[in-house]
Coordinates of C-alpha atoms in Angstrom, one line a residue:
M24 CA 105.4 88.2 -60.2
Q25 CA 105.8 86.4 -63.5
L26 CA 109.5 85.5 -63.7
S27 CA 111.7 83.3 -65.9
S28 CA 113.4 80.7 -63.7
S29 CA 116.3 80.6 -66.2
I30 CA 117.6 84.0 -65.0
F31 CA 118.4 82.8 -61.5
K32 CA 121.9 81.4 -61.9
A33 CA 124.2 79.8 -59.4
Y34 CA 126.2 82.9 -58.6
D35 CA 124.1 85.8 -59.9
I36 CA 120.9 86.8 -61.9
R37 CA 121.3 87.1 -65.6
G38 CA 119.1 87.3 -68.7
V39 CA 118.1 89.1 -71.9
V40 CA 116.6 92.6 -71.8
P41 CA 113.6 93.1 -71.9
S42 CA 112.3 89.5 -72.3
T43 CA 113.5 88.1 -69.0
I44 CA 115.3 91.1 -67.3
N45 CA 113.3 94.4 -67.2
P46 CA 112.5 97.2 -64.8
D47 CA 109.5 95.4 -63.2
M48 CA 111.7 92.5 -62.4
A49 CA 114.5 94.8 -61.1
R50 CA 112.0 96.6 -58.8
G51 CA 110.8 93.2 -57.5
L52 CA 114.4 92.2 -56.8
G53 CA 115.0 95.4 -54.9
R54 CA 112.0 94.7 -52.7
A55 CA 113.1 91.1 -52.1
F56 CA 116.7 91.9 -51.5
G57 CA 115.8 94.8 -49.2
T58 CA 113.5 92.6 -47.2
V59 CA 116.3 90.0 -46.7
A60 CA 118.9 92.6 -46.0
L61 CA 116.8 94.2 -43.2
A62 CA 116.2 90.8 -41.7
E63 CA 120.0 90.5 -41.4
G64 CA 120.3 93.9 -39.8
Q65 CA 121.5 95.5 -43.1
T66 CA 119.9 98.9 -43.4
T67 CA 122.1 100.3 -46.3
V68 CA 122.7 98.9 -49.7
A69 CA 125.2 100.3 -52.3
V70 CA 124.0 100.1 -56.0
G71 CA 126.1 100.5 -59.1
R72 CA 125.9 99.7 -62.8
D73 CA 128.3 98.9 -65.7
G74 CA 128.2 100.7 -69.1
R75 CA 125.4 98.7 -70.7
L76 CA 122.7 100.7 -72.5
T77 CA 119.9 99.1 -70.4
G78 CA 121.7 99.8 -67.1
P79 CA 120.1 103.2 -66.2
D80 CA 116.5 102.0 -66.4
L81 CA 117.2 98.8 -64.5
V82 CA 119.2 100.6 -61.7
E83 CA 116.5 103.2 -61.2
A84 CA 113.8 100.4 -60.8
L85 CA 116.1 98.4 -58.5
M86 CA 116.8 101.4 -56.2
T87 CA 113.0 102.2 -56.1
G88 CA 112.3 98.6 -54.9
L89 CA 115.0 98.8 -52.3
Q90 CA 113.7 102.1 -51.0
E91 CA 110.1 100.6 -50.9
A92 CA 111.5 97.9 -48.6
G93 CA 112.8 100.6 -46.2
I94 CA 116.5 100.6 -47.3
T95 CA 118.9 103.5 -47.4
V96 CA 120.3 103.3 -50.9
I97 CA 123.8 104.6 -51.8
D98 CA 123.9 105.2 -55.6
V99 CA 127.5 104.9 -56.7
G100 CA 126.7 105.4 -60.4
M101 CA 128.5 103.8 -63.3
V102 CA 131.4 101.8 -61.9
T103 CA 133.2 98.5 -62.3
T104 CA 131.8 95.5 -60.3
P105 CA 135.0 95.7 -58.1
M106 CA 134.2 99.4 -57.3
L107 CA 130.7 98.3 -56.2
Y108 CA 132.4 95.6 -54.0
F109 CA 134.7 98.3 -52.7
A110 CA 131.7 100.5 -51.8
A111 CA 130.2 97.4 -50.0
S112 CA 133.5 97.0 -48.1
T113 CA 134.0 100.6 -47.0
L114 CA 130.7 102.5 -47.1
C115 CA 128.4 99.7 -46.0
E116 CA 128.3 95.9 -46.1
S117 CA 125.8 95.1 -48.8
G118 CA 125.5 96.0 -52.5
I119 CA 124.1 95.1 -55.9
Q120 CA 125.8 95.7 -59.3
V121 CA 123.7 95.8 -62.4
T122 CA 125.9 94.2 -64.9
G123 CA 125.9 91.8 -67.9
S124 CA 129.6 91.1 -67.3
H125 CA 131.1 89.7 -70.6
N126 CA 127.8 88.5 -72.0
P127 CA 126.2 89.9 -75.3
K128 CA 125.1 93.5 -75.4
D129 CA 121.4 92.7 -75.0
H130 CA 122.0 90.9 -71.8
N131 CA 122.1 92.3 -68.3
G132 CA 121.9 91.0 -64.7
F133 CA 122.7 91.5 -61.0
K134 CA 125.7 90.5 -58.8
M135 CA 124.9 90.8 -55.1
V136 CA 126.8 91.1 -51.8
L137 CA 124.9 90.7 -48.5
A138 CA 126.5 91.4 -45.2
G139 CA 129.9 91.1 -46.6
R140 CA 129.4 87.8 -48.5
A141 CA 128.7 87.1 -52.1
I142 CA 125.3 85.4 -52.3
Y143 CA 124.8 82.4 -54.4
G144 CA 122.9 79.1 -54.7
D145 CA 120.1 78.7 -52.2
D146 CA 120.2 82.5 -51.3
I147 CA 119.4 83.4 -54.9
Q148 CA 116.6 80.8 -55.1
S149 CA 115.2 82.3 -51.9
L150 CA 115.1 85.7 -53.6
R151 CA 113.3 84.1 -56.6
S152 CA 110.7 82.5 -54.3
M153 CA 110.0 85.8 -52.5
M154 CA 109.7 87.7 -55.8
Q155 CA 107.4 85.1 -57.4
N156 CA 105.1 85.0 -54.3
E157 CA 105.5 88.7 -53.6
T158 CA 106.2 87.9 -49.9
W159 CA 108.5 90.8 -49.5
S160 CA 107.9 93.3 -46.7
L161 CA 107.4 97.0 -47.6
Q162 CA 107.9 99.8 -45.1
A163 CA 108.5 103.5 -44.9
G164 CA 111.9 105.0 -44.2
G165 CA 113.7 104.2 -47.4
S166 CA 115.9 106.9 -48.8
R167 CA 118.6 107.5 -51.5
Q168 CA 121.9 109.3 -51.5
S169 CA 124.7 109.5 -54.0
A170 CA 128.4 108.7 -53.5
N171 CA 131.5 108.9 -55.7
V172 CA 133.8 106.0 -54.7
M173 CA 136.3 106.6 -57.5
E174 CA 138.7 108.9 -55.5
A175 CA 138.8 106.6 -52.5
Y176 CA 139.2 103.5 -54.6
R177 CA 142.0 105.1 -56.7
A178 CA 143.7 106.4 -53.5
R179 CA 143.5 102.9 -51.9
I180 CA 145.2 101.2 -54.8
V181 CA 147.8 104.0 -55.4
G182 CA 148.7 103.9 -51.7
D183 CA 149.2 100.1 -51.8
I184 CA 151.1 99.5 -55.1
K185 CA 154.8 100.4 -55.4
L186 CA 156.4 100.0 -58.8
A187 CA 160.2 99.5 -58.7
R188 CA 160.4 101.3 -62.1
P189 CA 158.0 102.9 -64.6
I190 CA 156.5 100.4 -67.1
K191 CA 155.0 101.1 -70.6
I192 CA 151.8 99.2 -71.2
V193 CA 148.9 99.0 -73.6
V194 CA 145.5 98.7 -72.0
D195 CA 142.4 97.3 -73.9
C196 CA 139.2 97.9 -72.0
G197 CA 137.0 96.7 -74.9
N198 CA 134.6 99.6 -74.4
G199 CA 133.6 98.1 -71.0
V200 CA 133.2 100.1 -67.9
A201 CA 136.8 99.7 -66.8
G202 CA 137.8 102.2 -69.4
A203 CA 136.4 105.0 -67.2
S204 CA 138.8 104.2 -64.3
A205 CA 141.6 101.6 -65.1
P206 CA 143.9 103.7 -67.4
D207 CA 143.8 106.6 -64.9
I208 CA 144.7 104.3 -62.0
L209 CA 147.5 102.6 -64.0
R210 CA 149.0 106.0 -64.8
A211 CA 148.8 107.0 -61.1
I212 CA 150.9 104.0 -60.0
G213 CA 153.6 105.0 -62.5
C214 CA 152.8 103.4 -65.8
E215 CA 152.9 105.0 -69.2
V216 CA 149.6 103.9 -70.8
T217 CA 148.6 103.5 -74.4
E218 CA 144.8 103.1 -74.4
L219 CA 142.6 101.0 -76.7
Y220 CA 138.8 101.3 -76.6
S221 CA 138.5 103.1 -73.3
E222 CA 135.3 104.9 -74.2
V223 CA 132.5 103.2 -72.4
D224 CA 130.1 102.1 -75.1
G225 CA 127.4 99.4 -74.4
N226 CA 127.3 98.6 -78.1
F227 CA 130.9 97.1 -77.9
P228 CA 131.7 98.3 -81.4
N229 CA 135.3 97.0 -81.6
H230 CA 135.3 93.5 -80.0
H231 CA 133.6 91.7 -77.2
P232 CA 134.9 92.6 -73.7
D233 CA 136.0 89.1 -72.8
P234 CA 139.8 88.7 -72.5
S235 CA 139.5 84.9 -71.9
K236 CA 138.9 84.6 -75.7
P237 CA 142.1 84.9 -77.8
E238 CA 140.2 86.5 -80.7
N239 CA 139.5 89.5 -78.4
L240 CA 143.2 90.1 -77.8
K241 CA 144.2 90.6 -81.4
D242 CA 144.3 94.4 -81.4
L243 CA 146.2 94.4 -78.1
I244 CA 148.8 92.0 -79.5
A245 CA 149.1 94.1 -82.7
A246 CA 149.6 97.3 -80.6
L247 CA 152.4 95.7 -78.6
K248 CA 154.2 94.7 -81.8
T249 CA 154.1 98.3 -83.2
S250 CA 155.0 100.1 -79.9
D251 CA 157.8 100.0 -77.3
A252 CA 155.3 98.9 -74.6
E253 CA 156.4 95.9 -72.5
L254 CA 153.0 94.3 -71.7
G255 CA 149.4 94.4 -72.6
L256 CA 146.4 94.3 -70.1
A257 CA 142.8 93.6 -71.1
F258 CA 139.7 93.8 -68.9
D259 CA 136.3 92.2 -69.3
G260 CA 133.0 94.1 -69.5
D261 CA 132.5 94.8 -65.8
G262 CA 136.2 94.9 -64.8
D263 CA 136.5 92.0 -62.5
R264 CA 138.7 89.8 -64.8
L265 CA 142.1 90.5 -66.2
G266 CA 143.9 89.3 -69.4
I267 CA 147.7 89.6 -69.8
V268 CA 149.7 89.5 -73.0
T269 CA 153.5 89.6 -73.2
K270 CA 155.6 91.5 -75.8
G271 CA 155.8 88.5 -78.0
G272 CA 152.0 88.1 -78.1
N273 CA 151.8 85.2 -75.5
N274 CA 148.6 85.1 -73.5
I275 CA 149.5 84.5 -69.8
Y276 CA 146.4 82.6 -68.7
P277 CA 145.1 83.1 -65.2
D278 CA 146.4 79.9 -63.7
R279 CA 149.9 81.0 -64.7
Q280 CA 149.2 84.4 -63.2
M281 CA 148.3 82.6 -60.0
M282 CA 151.8 81.1 -59.8
L283 CA 153.3 84.5 -59.9
F284 CA 150.9 86.0 -57.4
A285 CA 151.3 83.0 -55.0
R286 CA 155.1 83.3 -55.0
D287 CA 154.8 87.0 -54.1
V288 CA 152.0 86.7 -51.5
L289 CA 153.8 83.8 -49.7
T290 CA 156.9 85.9 -49.1
R291 CA 154.7 87.9 -46.7
V292 CA 152.3 85.1 -45.6
P293 CA 154.5 82.0 -45.3
G294 CA 152.6 78.8 -45.1
G295 CA 149.4 80.4 -46.4
T296 CA 146.7 78.3 -48.1
I297 CA 146.2 79.3 -51.7
I298 CA 143.0 78.3 -53.4
F299 CA 142.5 77.6 -57.1
D300 CA 139.7 75.9 -59.1
V301 CA 139.6 72.5 -60.7
K302 CA 140.1 74.0 -64.2
C303 CA 143.6 75.2 -63.3
S304 CA 146.8 73.7 -64.6
Q305 CA 148.5 70.8 -62.8
R306 CA 151.5 73.1 -62.6
V307 CA 149.8 75.4 -60.0
A308 CA 149.9 73.2 -56.9
P309 CA 153.7 72.4 -57.2
A310 CA 154.4 76.1 -57.7
I311 CA 152.5 77.0 -54.5
T312 CA 154.3 74.2 -52.5
A313 CA 157.7 75.3 -53.8
A314 CA 157.0 78.8 -52.6
G315 CA 156.2 77.6 -49.1
G316 CA 152.4 77.6 -49.4
V317 CA 149.6 75.0 -49.1
P318 CA 147.7 74.4 -52.3
L319 CA 144.0 73.8 -52.1
M320 CA 142.0 72.8 -55.2
F321 CA 138.3 73.8 -55.0
K322 CA 135.1 74.0 -56.9
T323 CA 134.8 76.5 -59.8
G324 CA 132.7 79.6 -59.1
H325 CA 133.7 83.0 -57.9
S326 CA 131.2 83.1 -55.1
L327 CA 132.3 79.6 -53.9
I328 CA 136.0 80.5 -53.9
K329 CA 135.3 83.7 -52.0
A330 CA 133.3 81.8 -49.4
K331 CA 136.0 79.2 -49.0
M332 CA 138.7 81.9 -48.6
R333 CA 136.6 83.5 -45.8
E334 CA 136.1 80.1 -44.1
I335 CA 139.8 79.2 -43.9
G336 CA 141.5 82.7 -43.9
S337 CA 143.2 82.3 -47.3
P338 CA 145.3 85.2 -48.5
L339 CA 144.9 84.5 -52.2
G340 CA 142.5 82.6 -54.5
G341 CA 141.9 82.4 -58.2
E342 CA 140.2 80.7 -61.1
M343 CA 141.0 79.8 -64.6
S344 CA 138.2 82.1 -65.8
G345 CA 140.3 85.1 -64.7
H346 CA 138.7 86.0 -61.3
I347 CA 141.7 86.6 -58.9
F348 CA 141.0 87.3 -55.2
F349 CA 143.5 89.0 -53.0
K350 CA 142.8 89.1 -49.3
E351 CA 146.4 90.0 -48.5
R352 CA 146.6 93.8 -48.7
W353 CA 143.1 93.9 -50.2
Y354 CA 139.5 93.0 -49.4
G355 CA 139.2 89.5 -50.8
F356 CA 137.1 90.3 -53.8
D357 CA 137.9 89.8 -57.5
D358 CA 139.2 92.9 -59.2
G359 CA 140.9 93.1 -62.6
T360 CA 142.4 96.5 -62.1
Y361 CA 143.9 95.7 -58.7
A362 CA 145.2 92.3 -60.0
G363 CA 146.8 94.1 -62.9
C364 CA 148.5 96.6 -60.5
R365 CA 149.8 93.7 -58.4
L366 CA 151.2 92.0 -61.4
L367 CA 152.9 95.2 -62.6
E368 CA 154.4 95.7 -59.1
I369 CA 156.0 92.2 -59.3
V370 CA 157.3 92.4 -62.8
S371 CA 158.6 96.0 -62.3
R372 CA 161.4 94.4 -60.1
V373 CA 163.0 92.8 -63.2
V374 CA 164.4 94.3 -66.4
D375 CA 162.4 92.1 -68.8
A376 CA 158.8 91.7 -67.6
S377 CA 157.8 89.5 -70.6
A378 CA 160.7 87.1 -70.0
M379 CA 159.6 86.7 -66.3
L380 CA 156.0 85.9 -67.4
D381 CA 157.0 83.7 -70.3
A382 CA 159.2 81.6 -67.9
L383 CA 156.3 80.6 -65.7
P384 CA 155.7 76.8 -65.8
T385 CA 153.3 75.8 -68.6
S386 CA 152.0 72.7 -70.4
F387 CA 150.1 71.8 -73.6
S388 CA 146.4 72.2 -73.1
T389 CA 143.1 72.5 -74.8
P390 CA 140.9 75.6 -74.4
E391 CA 137.8 75.1 -72.4
L392 CA 135.5 72.8 -74.3
N393 CA 131.7 72.6 -73.9
V394 CA 129.4 69.7 -74.6
Q395 CA 125.8 70.9 -75.2
C396 CA 123.2 69.1 -73.1
K397 CA 119.5 69.3 -72.3
E398 CA 118.4 71.4 -69.3
G399 CA 119.2 69.4 -66.1
E400 CA 121.3 66.7 -68.0
P401 CA 124.9 67.8 -67.1
H402 CA 124.7 67.2 -63.3
A403 CA 123.0 63.8 -63.9
L404 CA 125.8 62.8 -66.4
V405 CA 128.4 63.9 -63.9
E406 CA 126.9 61.6 -61.3
Q407 CA 127.2 58.7 -63.7
L408 CA 130.8 59.7 -64.6
V409 CA 131.7 59.8 -60.9
A410 CA 130.3 56.3 -60.4
K411 CA 132.0 54.9 -63.5
A412 CA 135.4 56.6 -63.3
A413 CA 138.1 54.0 -62.8
F414 CA 141.7 54.6 -63.9
A415 CA 144.7 52.5 -62.9
A416 CA 147.5 53.9 -60.7
P417 CA 149.3 56.3 -60.9
A418 CA 146.1 58.2 -61.9
T419 CA 144.3 60.0 -59.0
I420 CA 140.6 60.9 -59.2
N421 CA 139.1 64.1 -57.6
T422 CA 135.3 64.5 -57.6
I423 CA 135.0 67.8 -55.7
D424 CA 133.5 69.4 -58.9
G425 CA 132.9 66.8 -61.6
V426 CA 135.6 64.3 -62.4
R427 CA 139.2 65.5 -62.5
V428 CA 141.8 62.7 -63.2
D429 CA 145.4 63.6 -62.7
W430 CA 148.3 61.5 -64.1
P431 CA 152.0 62.3 -63.5
D432 CA 152.1 63.9 -67.0
G433 CA 148.8 65.8 -67.1
F434 CA 145.1 65.9 -66.2
G435 CA 141.6 65.7 -67.7
L436 CA 138.4 67.4 -66.3
I437 CA 134.7 66.9 -67.0
R438 CA 132.3 69.0 -64.9
A439 CA 128.8 70.4 -65.1
S440 CA 128.5 74.1 -65.6
N441 CA 126.5 75.9 -62.9
T442 CA 125.3 78.6 -65.3
T443 CA 124.4 76.9 -68.6
P444 CA 123.3 73.4 -69.6
V445 CA 126.7 72.2 -70.7
L446 CA 129.5 69.9 -69.7
V447 CA 132.8 71.7 -69.3
L448 CA 135.9 69.8 -70.5
R449 CA 139.6 70.6 -70.1
F450 CA 142.7 68.6 -70.9
E451 CA 146.4 69.2 -70.3
G452 CA 149.5 67.3 -70.9
H453 CA 153.2 67.9 -70.2
T454 CA 153.8 66.8 -73.9
P455 CA 151.6 66.8 -76.9
E456 CA 151.5 63.0 -76.7
A457 CA 150.4 63.0 -73.1
L458 CA 147.7 65.6 -74.0
H459 CA 146.4 63.4 -76.8
R460 CA 146.3 60.3 -74.6
I461 CA 144.5 62.0 -71.7
Q462 CA 142.0 63.5 -74.0
E463 CA 141.2 60.2 -75.6
D464 CA 140.9 58.4 -72.2
M465 CA 138.6 61.1 -70.9
L466 CA 136.4 61.2 -74.0
A467 CA 136.1 57.4 -73.9
L468 CA 134.7 57.8 -70.3
L469 CA 132.4 60.6 -71.4
R470 CA 131.0 58.6 -74.4
S471 CA 130.3 55.6 -72.1
V472 CA 127.5 57.7 -70.6
K473 CA 126.8 60.1 -73.5
P474 CA 127.5 58.4 -76.8
D475 CA 126.4 61.4 -78.8
A476 CA 128.7 63.9 -77.1
S477 CA 130.2 66.5 -79.4
F478 CA 132.1 69.5 -78.2
A479 CA 133.0 73.0 -79.3
E480 CA 135.3 75.6 -77.8
A481 CA 133.5 77.4 -75.0
A482 CA 131.8 80.6 -76.1
H483 CA 132.0 82.6 -72.8

């Protein structure tokens, strides 16, 4: 097969339709994934898609390829990525979601689960090799059936979540696939829901479905100001990430959400290890410790965090990007709808939900900044940075994923993205002065290895 190597990312497969992602490529992926699945004793694979306009053709070709490899395919239709994960946790153990997540509308891709684990890295490169060389194994016996997981998924969440009181909320689904399920589930747990952009439309006519970008929350913030709703929830294009806005228009970033979730989970799992990524606030670890947990900072990447949670039996993990993983009371996969329900359960216990969220520890920080690089350059630069990084005590240096330097009053991070050829920068200070000092120190380090470095706010 003729394939573009650029589509095989660290955690998934992604590209532009039809130039690098198309039905022929999807059929080849089905054949390769099916071959690998059968070799691991997996005879059944669930398949879903998000609301993108190119999804139906791609999913049809993918299912054909899986059947040609001898797989029993369970077609779960148009669902969020977490609903596909739910199918791969309850109906079978493997699954593929056709999704472009929060990327532009002409993009699409594939997120994959094999034998209960999210596949990434070398596993994805092995699929690429098998597709390029057409070394898949085709056999008779493949079949296809349909399943509707919505009712079981809804019932599982509604049976788990107990609100202490009804809450009025505004929900912005950004015309992503969560619009077909999240508002209904939120009403079922006891919320009064005002909906924005729930109609699934792959043209994304109102704003981009990415709640990590403040400009995509403007309509949600405006709706909160003109209504008596208490909180705003926003979902990304495939429903695996959550944005939260308070009554006053404050964006509660995922690292602050993690503090709230950790306090709650640790009341039932005392001493549990809570995992968070290197991009998270310095305030997270002390909050976990104060709640009786063990904080563990780990590499960025939803597949990497999920794998680490499985390895050590962690009840909760999360990343700054908005992926929150509950193992306690749930399945360990990232799910924006479920995370939203868990947050509402916690804040329903107090009279003023926004005050509870606004009171979570915070600092002064930059948004995520990106430094454009040539293909292959970021990881080489990080190796140089790791070798050169030297800061006087009391600074501490962590090199698990790039270079993170923590001072008593803030931190700086420079790491290589695993998905695009950029360096990712983030700076935080307990005061504006500390933030400025840390940013200058870290940029001086960066420019010692890349003098021409210029950065812009990350365009997720």
